[in-house]
Amino acid sequence: MRDQARVVVIGGGIAGCSALYHLTQEGWTDVMLIERDELTSGTTWHSAAQVTNFGMTQTMVGLKTHSINLYKELRDDPEYPVGYNYGDGGIRLANTAEQMDGYRHFASVAAGMGVEFEVIDAEECARRHPLISTDNLLGGLWDPTDGHIDPAQLCQALARRARLAGAEVNRHTPVTGLTQHADSTWTVHTEKGDVKCEIVVNAGGYRCNEIGAMMGVQHPVASMEHQYFLTEDIPAIAEAGHRIPLLRCPISDYYSRQEKGGLLLGFYEQDCRTWGMDGIDPHFTNALCPDDLERVTDVLEGAFERMPALMETGIREIVNGPITYTIDGAPLVGPIPGKRNAYCIIGLRAGLGEGGGHGWLLAQQIVHGEAQYDTWVIDPRRFTGHATVELTALKAIEDYQNEFRFHFPHEHRPAGRPMKTTPLTTVLVAEGAEMGTVNGWERVDYIKPTPDFKETLGFRFNEVHDVVAAEVKAVSTGVGMTEVSGFNRFELTGHDVHSFLDRMFCGTVTKRAGRVGLGYLLNDHGLLKGEATVANLPASDRGPERVWYGSAAASEFHDMDWLQSHLRADEDVTITSLTNSQTILVLAGPKARDVLAAASRGDWSREAFPWLSVRETHIGIAPATVLGVSFSGELAYEIHVPNENLHAAYAALRKAGQAHDLRLFGARAVDSMRVEKGFLHWKADILTEFDPFETALDRFVKLDKGDFIGKAALLKRVKDGPQVKLVTLAIDTEDAPAHGGASVWYDGAIVGTVTSGDWGHRTGLNLAYAFVNPDLAQVDTALTVDVIGAPVSARVIATGPYDPSYARMRA
């Protein structure tokens, strides 16, 4: 074994083998894999190994497409062919109209990535899969590429190719410790000696937290026992004359695929069980958990009803092994939060099917700093301090029980809630608030009109539509208040704060005391990395002169890593997180100033406190910091309050608001208003795949300023011209919004993708943002948007159709 490598990958399952292989494909060959036992001796060896192209975001579809193309290439390798049943086809069943709507939308998402799905009715499902009954069935989603692969052969093939490119693979080499040095390099300690390296990758499967503990981190990954069995031969399969398609059934929580002359049948039972929560036997390798068919009886009964032939078939073999889950079911692929030169590729619930793509995107991040797709959906930093293994276990159980039931728009499932609350959470619930979650924080979604109000989840406008309309009207004609919990907030102090921020932002960053500005951060490729509000607080009895940096609630770990990684050793800058110690109360509407003035001493007139000002004050008896900013397009104030004083500030504003008929509103109303105003959401509309000019943020870029992160790359992109343009669309339907990922068409071809959309209650328009071909970005261009499977006419309009002069915000 060599004692030095550029990258050491720990773990020899699909995650580690894929990462190793793809690093060599990106040109890094001084790489090493270390495996404690044999390759594929963890979850990989007993995987059902299904390979589908289905994904709920374009990133997931893209990485799965890469997996499929890679696996086909490996299958056809004459020197080391891999057993891969490609193109058996697969059906995801549905028995509700809302599920069918979801499939229509996901087919549109996939179409934008060049992947073809087909939505079929119940009779067509039965025609393509002769074993199923159409009872209680509406239809399904057909994936023509669906299939399965041999897990061991796949991993061996990837390891073989990596070795041929110069990589080293070390089996039977347990890692015993990890040491990081002052220069951020690592020493990997093993039973066979030490290896020095620049970068460490945790690909430890269900042992990922054993590796994490060696570097002082805990990953939100938990394991579930998962059972499947192999049946005896089924005559109807032989009679079909073709391979039976794969089946995934949210109605009865099972899946099946052909295995020789019978079926492999897997179960997601409600009486499910976590595994390894109190530690894992070091000798558990190439091993299984005890069989427990009693646990899957209810699921099996549903499978019998859907596939009656199973009742005449015997069981040949039972497999019960651990599979890993994260809080939201998607894996953790990318930088480890708070660590330098450390990455992970873990929590791969569907590792064999997706692993080729995960390793591909991870290798791009390691070598180039970013992947070709925006990878936030799998970024380990999308979870922050609340992401414990205990919470993950609760969410894993919930996700396991709903394996094939996708999340609907605005669906917030109950497991692990409430996790993060403020002193107002119970108060707001008592006031009728329906709560959602943002990065674990409970946040007001909307105010229920009656205590027994229930929302019908789906992809179309529903009962909440009129509720949101009323909240928007209250804000736009009077005054409303909402709580924004979990907003990311850093305090920056030191002599070099402004020069540091000037280097981080691509535009002008205001340095004036008492003023606020909005800016954008780029990566080294000139693409959008982040969005932040910068507020300059003068020195006071609360602290020295300082800057507040505010960004999206989920960006806490992401932004801290980015800022810290660019601090120079000679710069006097200290960054402190206030994210979990303060909460925002927002006052919005033409009467917002009247309420603020009634609750706080001082002159709050337009002249004394104009738009984009910041002031330290008191709201009633509560210390607060007020920013004159708006995400709604109305006159508005962000009131930042320490959590211990939050209830007092809320009570003072409620009392002051009585004379002005102050109403509460929620995040759904904010989202409607921000689309009307032309404001963007980070990681919905602001993506690392596009630069600020492509994202219609020209006014926030200053190319003639000094150097800033990404400037050279951005100048080159400007010279080359835009690949896409973000536009605002008015869509000609009142039935449903255009959801993120929906395809945009022109002259029979897909020309763009929707990023987000909502109904604009003040303008009466169904609005959406979309990236489209640059030559179609002119106002009044007629396009077509796929809205839940239906082609709907749309036109490009000027961004921010509500109050385009910004007069109401500046009032």
mmCIF file of C-alpha atoms in Angstrom, residues 246-410:
data_model
loop_
_atom_site.group_PDB
_atom_site.id
_atom_site.type_symbol
_atom_site.label_atom_id
_atom_site.label_comp_id
_atom_site.label_asym_id
_atom_site.label_seq_id
_atom_site.Cartn_x
_atom_site.Cartn_y
_atom_site.Cartn_z
ATOM 1 C CA LEU A 246 -40.582 -3.673 -12.812
ATOM 2 C CA LEU A 247 -43.409 -2.536 -10.567
ATOM 3 C CA ARG A 248 -43.481 0.042 -7.771
ATOM 4 C CA CYS A 249 -46.745 0.244 -5.884
ATOM 5 C CA PRO A 250 -47.562 3.122 -3.497
ATOM 6 C CA ILE A 251 -51.006 1.569 -2.956
ATOM 7 C CA SER A 252 -49.637 -1.538 -1.243
ATOM 8 C CA ASP A 253 -46.036 -0.458 -0.444
ATOM 9 C CA TYR A 254 -44.093 -3.038 -2.408
ATOM 10 C CA TYR A 255 -42.015 -3.444 -5.546
ATOM 11 C CA SER A 256 -41.242 -6.370 -7.819
ATOM 12 C CA ARG A 257 -38.995 -7.285 -10.677
ATOM 13 C CA GLN A 258 -38.339 -10.459 -12.601
ATOM 14 C CA GLU A 259 -35.648 -12.734 -11.189
ATOM 15 C CA LYS A 260 -35.056 -15.693 -13.516
ATOM 16 C CA GLY A 261 -38.441 -17.451 -13.831
ATOM 17 C CA GLY A 262 -39.903 -15.845 -10.715
ATOM 18 C CA LEU A 263 -40.055 -12.481 -8.993
ATOM 19 C CA LEU A 264 -38.029 -10.501 -6.525
ATOM 20 C CA LEU A 265 -40.584 -8.902 -4.202
ATOM 21 C CA GLY A 266 -39.574 -6.126 -1.789
ATOM 22 C CA PHE A 267 -41.621 -4.579 1.017
ATOM 23 C CA TYR A 268 -41.930 -1.201 2.726
ATOM 24 C CA GLU A 269 -44.020 -2.238 5.680
ATOM 25 C CA GLN A 270 -45.580 0.182 8.161
ATOM 26 C CA ASP A 271 -44.208 -1.839 11.092
ATOM 27 C CA CYS A 272 -40.645 -1.087 10.003
ATOM 28 C CA ARG A 273 -37.474 -1.134 12.055
ATOM 29 C CA THR A 274 -34.311 0.946 12.336
ATOM 30 C CA TRP A 275 -30.969 -0.840 12.499
ATOM 31 C CA GLY A 276 -27.598 -0.182 14.098
ATOM 32 C CA MET A 277 -28.708 2.778 16.194
ATOM 33 C CA ASP A 278 -26.645 1.605 19.189
ATOM 34 C CA GLY A 279 -23.600 0.545 17.209
ATOM 35 C CA ILE A 280 -22.762 -2.078 14.609
ATOM 36 C CA ASP A 281 -20.997 -5.341 15.277
ATOM 37 C CA PRO A 282 -17.512 -5.009 13.728
ATOM 38 C CA HIS A 283 -17.928 -8.512 12.308
ATOM 39 C CA PHE A 284 -21.169 -7.626 10.492
ATOM 40 C CA THR A 285 -19.934 -7.946 6.932
ATOM 41 C CA ASN A 286 -21.478 -9.755 4.003
ATOM 42 C CA ALA A 287 -24.190 -10.379 6.569
ATOM 43 C CA LEU A 288 -27.974 -10.114 6.911
ATOM 44 C CA CYS A 289 -30.504 -9.436 9.636
ATOM 45 C CA PRO A 290 -32.821 -12.221 10.845
ATOM 46 C CA ASP A 291 -35.876 -12.852 8.646
ATOM 47 C CA ASP A 292 -39.121 -11.393 9.931
ATOM 48 C CA LEU A 293 -41.969 -12.050 7.494
ATOM 49 C CA GLU A 294 -44.550 -11.407 10.225
ATOM 50 C CA ARG A 295 -43.696 -7.732 9.860
ATOM 51 C CA VAL A 296 -44.610 -7.606 6.177
ATOM 52 C CA THR A 297 -47.907 -9.517 6.327
ATOM 53 C CA ASP A 298 -50.025 -6.424 5.675
ATOM 54 C CA VAL A 299 -47.927 -5.445 2.673
ATOM 55 C CA LEU A 300 -47.953 -8.983 1.356
ATOM 56 C CA GLU A 301 -51.752 -9.047 1.439
ATOM 57 C CA GLY A 302 -51.827 -5.933 -0.734
ATOM 58 C CA ALA A 303 -49.343 -7.512 -3.116
ATOM 59 C CA PHE A 304 -51.567 -10.623 -3.362
ATOM 60 C CA GLU A 305 -54.520 -8.421 -4.340
ATOM 61 C CA ARG A 306 -52.500 -6.600 -6.988
ATOM 62 C CA MET A 307 -50.754 -9.759 -8.275
ATOM 63 C CA PRO A 308 -52.983 -12.802 -7.599
ATOM 64 C CA ALA A 309 -50.397 -15.186 -9.093
ATOM 65 C CA LEU A 310 -48.316 -14.708 -5.953
ATOM 66 C CA MET A 311 -50.843 -16.734 -3.951
ATOM 67 C CA GLU A 312 -49.893 -19.810 -5.994
ATOM 68 C CA THR A 313 -46.148 -19.305 -5.652
ATOM 69 C CA GLY A 314 -43.609 -20.443 -3.086
ATOM 70 C CA ILE A 315 -40.790 -18.453 -1.499
ATOM 71 C CA ARG A 316 -37.299 -19.531 -2.517
ATOM 72 C CA GLU A 317 -35.148 -17.147 -0.466
ATOM 73 C CA ILE A 318 -35.575 -14.293 2.023
ATOM 74 C CA VAL A 319 -33.173 -11.356 2.311
ATOM 75 C CA ASN A 320 -33.268 -8.835 5.172
ATOM 76 C CA GLY A 321 -30.468 -6.281 5.198
ATOM 77 C CA PRO A 322 -29.790 -2.655 6.214
ATOM 78 C CA ILE A 323 -30.200 0.270 3.829
ATOM 79 C CA THR A 324 -29.331 3.878 4.662
ATOM 80 C CA TYR A 325 -31.612 6.922 4.778
ATOM 81 C CA THR A 326 -31.183 10.637 5.401
ATOM 82 C CA ILE A 327 -33.696 13.167 6.732
ATOM 83 C CA ASP A 328 -35.302 13.768 3.344
ATOM 84 C CA GLY A 329 -34.423 10.463 1.669
ATOM 85 C CA ALA A 330 -31.894 11.981 -0.747
ATOM 86 C CA PRO A 331 -28.200 11.165 -0.248
ATOM 87 C CA LEU A 332 -25.401 13.333 1.104
ATOM 88 C CA VAL A 333 -22.945 13.922 -1.726
ATOM 89 C CA GLY A 334 -20.477 16.794 -1.468
ATOM 90 C CA PRO A 335 -18.457 18.772 1.086
ATOM 91 C CA ILE A 336 -18.757 17.818 4.753
ATOM 92 C CA PRO A 337 -19.984 20.898 6.673
ATOM 93 C CA GLY A 338 -17.350 22.656 8.734
ATOM 94 C CA LYS A 339 -14.453 20.601 7.368
ATOM 95 C CA ARG A 340 -11.776 21.419 4.829
ATOM 96 C CA ASN A 341 -10.801 18.882 2.169
ATOM 97 C CA ALA A 342 -13.415 16.414 3.379
ATOM 98 C CA TYR A 343 -16.285 15.043 1.300
ATOM 99 C CA CYS A 344 -18.899 12.357 1.659
ATOM 100 C CA ILE A 345 -21.004 10.151 -0.579
ATOM 101 C CA ILE A 346 -23.331 8.489 1.912
ATOM 102 C CA GLY A 347 -27.009 7.869 2.656
ATOM 103 C CA LEU A 348 -27.525 6.285 -0.758
ATOM 104 C CA ARG A 349 -30.909 4.677 -0.235
ATOM 105 C CA ALA A 350 -31.030 3.703 -3.912
ATOM 106 C CA GLY A 351 -27.289 3.373 -4.246
ATOM 107 C CA LEU A 352 -26.955 0.916 -7.110
ATOM 108 C CA GLY A 353 -29.458 2.685 -9.318
ATOM 109 C CA GLU A 354 -28.048 6.159 -8.698
ATOM 110 C CA GLY A 355 -24.477 5.494 -7.584
ATOM 111 C CA GLY A 356 -22.889 6.018 -10.980
ATOM 112 C CA GLY A 357 -24.305 9.531 -11.136
ATOM 113 C CA HIS A 358 -23.502 10.365 -7.514
ATOM 114 C CA GLY A 359 -19.858 9.464 -7.945
ATOM 115 C CA TRP A 360 -19.770 11.460 -11.171
ATOM 116 C CA LEU A 361 -21.093 14.641 -9.553
ATOM 117 C CA LEU A 362 -18.899 14.206 -6.466
ATOM 118 C CA ALA A 363 -15.756 13.822 -8.567
ATOM 119 C CA GLN A 364 -16.619 17.027 -10.429
ATOM 120 C CA GLN A 365 -17.016 18.885 -7.134
ATOM 121 C CA ILE A 366 -13.685 17.623 -5.812
ATOM 122 C CA VAL A 367 -11.723 18.349 -8.982
ATOM 123 C CA HIS A 368 -13.463 21.491 -10.289
ATOM 124 C CA GLY A 369 -15.122 22.967 -7.205
ATOM 125 C CA GLU A 370 -18.618 22.534 -8.675
ATOM 126 C CA ALA A 371 -20.560 19.954 -10.651
ATOM 127 C CA GLN A 372 -22.237 20.607 -13.978
ATOM 128 C CA TYR A 373 -25.653 20.491 -12.299
ATOM 129 C CA ASP A 374 -26.726 22.427 -9.229
ATOM 130 C CA THR A 375 -26.307 19.750 -6.552
ATOM 131 C CA TRP A 376 -28.159 21.379 -3.655
ATOM 132 C CA VAL A 377 -30.699 18.541 -3.634
ATOM 133 C CA ILE A 378 -27.899 16.194 -2.491
ATOM 134 C CA ASP A 379 -25.601 18.700 -0.723
ATOM 135 C CA PRO A 380 -24.670 17.576 2.835
ATOM 136 C CA ARG A 381 -24.959 21.210 3.998
ATOM 137 C CA ARG A 382 -28.695 21.409 3.266
ATOM 138 C CA PHE A 383 -29.215 20.181 6.849
ATOM 139 C CA THR A 384 -27.794 22.185 9.748
ATOM 140 C CA GLY A 385 -27.435 21.821 13.509
ATOM 141 C CA HIS A 386 -30.738 20.054 14.054
ATOM 142 C CA ALA A 387 -29.743 17.104 11.887
ATOM 143 C CA THR A 388 -29.110 14.433 14.505
ATOM 144 C CA VAL A 389 -29.185 10.691 13.942
ATOM 145 C CA GLU A 390 -32.212 10.565 16.251
ATOM 146 C CA LEU A 391 -34.165 12.949 14.032
ATOM 147 C CA THR A 392 -32.941 11.101 10.964
ATOM 148 C CA ALA A 393 -34.259 7.819 12.367
ATOM 149 C CA LEU A 394 -37.753 9.285 12.791
ATOM 150 C CA LYS A 395 -37.720 10.719 9.285
ATOM 151 C CA ALA A 396 -36.271 7.477 7.902
ATOM 152 C CA ILE A 397 -39.178 5.515 9.345
ATOM 153 C CA GLU A 398 -41.633 7.991 7.845
ATOM 154 C CA ASP A 399 -39.887 7.942 4.480
ATOM 155 C CA TYR A 400 -39.688 4.151 4.483
ATOM 156 C CA GLN A 401 -43.416 3.926 5.178
ATOM 157 C CA ASN A 402 -44.056 6.252 2.225
ATOM 158 C CA GLU A 403 -41.345 4.959 -0.098
ATOM 159 C CA PHE A 404 -43.293 5.306 -3.334
ATOM 160 C CA ARG A 405 -45.547 8.182 -2.234
ATOM 161 C CA PHE A 406 -43.811 11.349 -3.370
ATOM 162 C CA HIS A 407 -44.098 14.662 -1.559
ATOM 163 C CA PHE A 408 -46.798 16.950 -2.893
ATOM 164 C CA PRO A 409 -46.223 20.703 -3.175
ATOM 165 C CA HIS A 410 -46.534 22.312 0.270
#
